Coordinates of C-alpha atoms and ligand atoms in Angstrom, one line a residue:
X278 CA 1.3 -22.0 -0.2
X279 CA 5.0 -22.4 0.5
X280 CA 4.8 -21.1 4.0
X281 CA 4.2 -18.1 6.3
X282 CA 6.5 -15.2 5.8
X283 CA 5.1 -12.8 8.5
X284 CA 2.6 -13.9 11.2
X285 CA -0.5 -11.9 12.0
X286 CA 0.8 -11.0 15.5
X287 CA 4.1 -9.7 14.0
X288 CA 2.2 -7.6 11.5
X289 CA -0.1 -6.1 14.1
X290 CA 2.8 -5.2 16.4
X291 CA 4.8 -3.5 13.6
X292 CA 1.7 -1.6 12.3
X293 CA 1.0 -0.3 15.8
X294 CA 4.5 1.2 16.0
X295 CA 4.1 2.7 12.6
X296 CA 0.8 4.3 13.8
X297 CA 2.6 5.9 16.7
X298 CA 5.2 7.4 14.4
X299 CA 2.6 8.7 12.0
X300 CA 0.5 10.3 14.8
X301 CA 3.6 12.1 16.0
X302 CA 4.7 13.2 12.6
X303 CA 1.2 14.5 11.6
X304 CA 0.3 16.2 14.9
X305 CA 0.4 19.7 13.3
X306 CA -0.9 18.7 9.9
X307 CA -4.2 18.0 8.2
X308 CA -3.9 14.3 7.5
X309 CA -5.8 12.7 4.6
X310 CA -5.1 9.0 4.3
X311 CA -5.6 7.9 0.7
X312 CA -6.1 4.1 0.5
X313 CA -5.1 2.3 -2.6
X314 CA -7.8 -0.3 -3.4
X315 CA -8.1 -3.1 -2.9
X316 CA -5.0 -4.5 -1.3
X317 CA -4.3 -1.8 1.3
X318 CA -7.7 -2.1 3.1
X319 CA -6.5 -4.4 6.0
X320 CA -3.3 -2.5 6.4
X321 CA -5.1 0.9 6.5
X322 CA -7.6 -0.4 9.0
X323 CA -5.0 -1.6 11.4
X324 CA -2.8 1.4 10.9
X325 CA -5.3 4.2 11.7
X326 CA -8.1 2.6 13.7
X327 CA -6.3 1.9 16.9
X328 CA -5.5 3.7 20.2
X329 CA -2.1 4.9 19.0
X330 CA -4.0 7.1 16.5
X331 CA -4.7 10.3 18.4
X332 CA -5.4 12.7 15.5
X333 CA -8.5 13.6 13.7
X334 CA -8.0 12.6 10.1
X335 CA -9.9 12.1 6.8
X336 CA -9.7 9.2 4.5
X337 CA -10.8 8.1 1.1
X338 CA -10.1 5.5 -1.6
X339 CA -8.2 5.6 -4.8
X340 CA -8.1 2.9 -7.4
X341 CA -5.5 2.3 -10.1
X342 CA -6.2 0.0 -13.0
X343 CA -3.6 -1.4 -15.4
X344 CA -4.3 -2.1 -19.0
X345 CA -2.0 -4.6 -20.7
X346 CA -1.3 -3.0 -24.1
X347 CA 0.7 -4.6 -26.9
X348 CA 3.9 -3.0 -25.8
X349 CA 3.6 -1.9 -22.2
X350 CA 1.2 -1.8 -19.3
X351 CA -0.6 1.6 -18.8
X352 CA -1.9 2.7 -15.5
X353 CA -5.0 4.7 -15.0
X354 CA -6.5 6.3 -11.9
X355 CA -10.3 5.6 -11.8
X356 CA -12.9 8.2 -10.8
X357 CA -10.8 10.3 -8.5
X358 CA -11.0 14.0 -8.2
X359 CA -7.6 15.3 -7.2
X360 CA -9.3 18.5 -6.0
X361 CA -10.6 16.5 -3.0
X362 CA -7.1 16.6 -1.5
X363 CA -6.3 20.2 -2.2
X364 CA -4.4 21.7 0.7
X365 CA -4.3 18.3 2.6
X366 CA -1.4 16.4 4.0
X367 CA -1.8 13.2 2.0
X368 CA -0.6 9.9 3.2
X369 CA -0.8 7.4 0.4
X370 CA -1.4 3.9 1.9
X371 CA -0.5 0.9 -0.2
X372 CA 0.0 -2.8 0.5
X373 CA 3.3 -3.3 -1.3
X374 CA 5.9 -1.2 -3.1
X375 CA 7.3 -3.4 -5.9
X376 CA 8.4 -1.9 -9.2
X377 CA 7.3 1.5 -8.0
X378 CA 5.2 2.1 -11.0
X379 CA 1.9 2.5 -9.2
X380 CA 3.1 4.9 -6.5
X381 CA 5.1 7.0 -9.0
X382 CA 2.0 7.3 -11.2
X383 CA 0.0 8.6 -8.3
X384 CA 2.6 10.8 -6.7
X385 CA 2.9 13.3 -9.5
X386 CA -0.8 14.5 -9.7
X387 CA -1.1 14.4 -5.9
X388 CA 1.9 16.6 -5.4
X389 CA 0.3 19.2 -7.6
X390 CA -2.9 19.5 -5.5
X391 CA -2.0 18.4 -2.0
X392 CA 0.0 20.4 0.5
X393 CA 2.3 17.4 1.2
X394 CA 2.4 13.8 0.1
X395 CA 4.0 10.9 1.9
X396 CA 3.7 7.1 1.4
X397 CA 3.1 4.3 3.8
X398 CA 3.6 0.7 2.6
X399 CA 3.2 -2.5 4.5
X400 CA 5.8 -4.3 2.4
X401 CA 8.8 -3.2 0.4
X402 CA 10.5 -5.3 -2.3
X403 CA 13.5 -3.2 -3.2
X404 CA 15.0 -5.7 -5.5
X405 CA 12.2 -5.3 -8.0
X406 CA 12.4 -1.5 -8.3
X407 CA 12.1 0.1 -11.8
X408 CA 11.3 3.7 -10.6
X409 CA 13.5 5.7 -8.3
X410 CA 11.1 5.8 -5.4
X411 CA 11.1 4.9 -1.7
X412 CA 8.3 4.9 0.8
X413 CA 8.4 7.1 3.9
X414 CA 6.9 4.5 6.2
X415 CA 7.7 0.8 5.6
X416 CA 6.3 -2.1 7.6
X417 CA 8.7 -4.8 6.4
X418 CA 11.3 -5.2 3.7
X419 CA 11.0 -8.5 2.0
X420 CA 13.0 -10.5 -0.6
X421 CA 11.7 -11.0 -4.2
X422 CA 9.0 -13.5 -3.5
X423 CA 5.3 -13.4 -4.4
X424 CA 3.3 -12.9 -1.3
X425 CA -0.4 -13.2 -0.5
X426 CA -2.7 -12.5 2.5
X427 CA -3.4 -9.5 4.6
X428 CA -5.0 -7.8 1.6
X429 CA -2.7 -9.1 -1.1
X430 CA -4.0 -11.5 -3.7
X431 CA -3.2 -13.9 -6.4
X432 CA -6.0 -13.5 -9.0
X433 CA -8.1 -11.9 -6.3
X434 CA -7.8 -14.9 -4.0
X435 CA -6.2 -15.2 -0.5
X436 CA -6.7 -11.5 0.4
X437 CA -8.6 -12.6 3.6
X438 CA -5.6 -14.5 5.1
X439 CA -4.4 -13.0 8.4
X440 CA -0.8 -14.0 7.9
X441 CA 1.4 -13.0 5.0
X442 CA 2.4 -16.1 3.1
X443 CA 4.6 -17.0 0.2
X444 CA 2.9 -18.4 -2.9
X445 CA 4.4 -21.5 -4.4
X446 CA 6.3 -20.6 -7.6
X447 CA 4.5 -23.4 -9.5
X448 CA 1.3 -21.4 -9.0
X449 CA 2.5 -18.5 -11.2
X450 CA 5.5 -19.8 -13.2
X451 CA 4.8 -22.1 -16.1
Ligands
LIG1896 P1 4.3 -1.7 -8.3 O1 5.1 -2.7 -9.2 O2 3.5 -0.8 -9.2 O3 3.3 -2.7 -7.6 O4 5.1 -1.1 -7.3 C1 2.4 -2.5 -6.7 C2 1.3 -3.4 -6.9 O5 1.7 -4.7 -7.4 C3 1.0 -5.7 -6.8 N1 2.0 -6.7 -6.2 C4 1.8 -7.8 -5.5 N2 0.6 -8.3 -5.1 N3 1.8 -10.1 -4.1 C5 0.7 -9.5 -4.4 O6 -0.4 -10.0 -4.0 C6 3.0 -9.6 -4.4 O7 4.0 -10.2 -4.1 C7 3.0 -8.4 -5.2 N4 4.0 -7.6 -5.7 C8 3.3 -6.6 -6.3 C9 0.2 -5.1 -5.7 O8 -1.1 -5.1 -6.1 C10 0.7 -3.7 -5.5 O9 -0.3 -2.8 -5.3
LIG1897 MG1 -2.3 -3.1 -4.9

């Protein structure tokens, strides 16, 4: 690990503020939080299970897999029935918005069944964007570094760390 980028206490304070904003924005809506597995689990838990959340809401998981083909990566949504969110005000909860490919892939089918769709991301790495997409709620905007912790992983490791740390380049660059 190169060092800590965002400490646990800073993460918690920021997420609490985001929760207050969401509770206000969704007070007349039918909130359905759709949690993108696995990375968004800690963020989602902190975001909606605290005393700033004053609304009844539903939640459910969604999982996206990527298959590395010969030419490009294809994304596929696993076992999700888009009818489950018909008429709901969906808040898509994701750990990090990077190239934007994952969220854009999910937004299109969701927008067809849901009554409204917004996105909440803990981190945004705008320098890496390939798709014209921005999140509605953003925890922190970060530079183009590979981060781990607070749900985010490197080969499925380090998800359990409470702080968000920067991974040493030598770990992933050969
Ligand atoms: P896209 O590019 O589709 O990426 O916007 C979203 C997914 O890419 C993963 N990702 C990361 N995971 N540290 C991680 O642990 C990072 O710095 C990072 N950047 C992107 C992540 O799984 C996210 O859901
Ligand atoms: Mg992810």
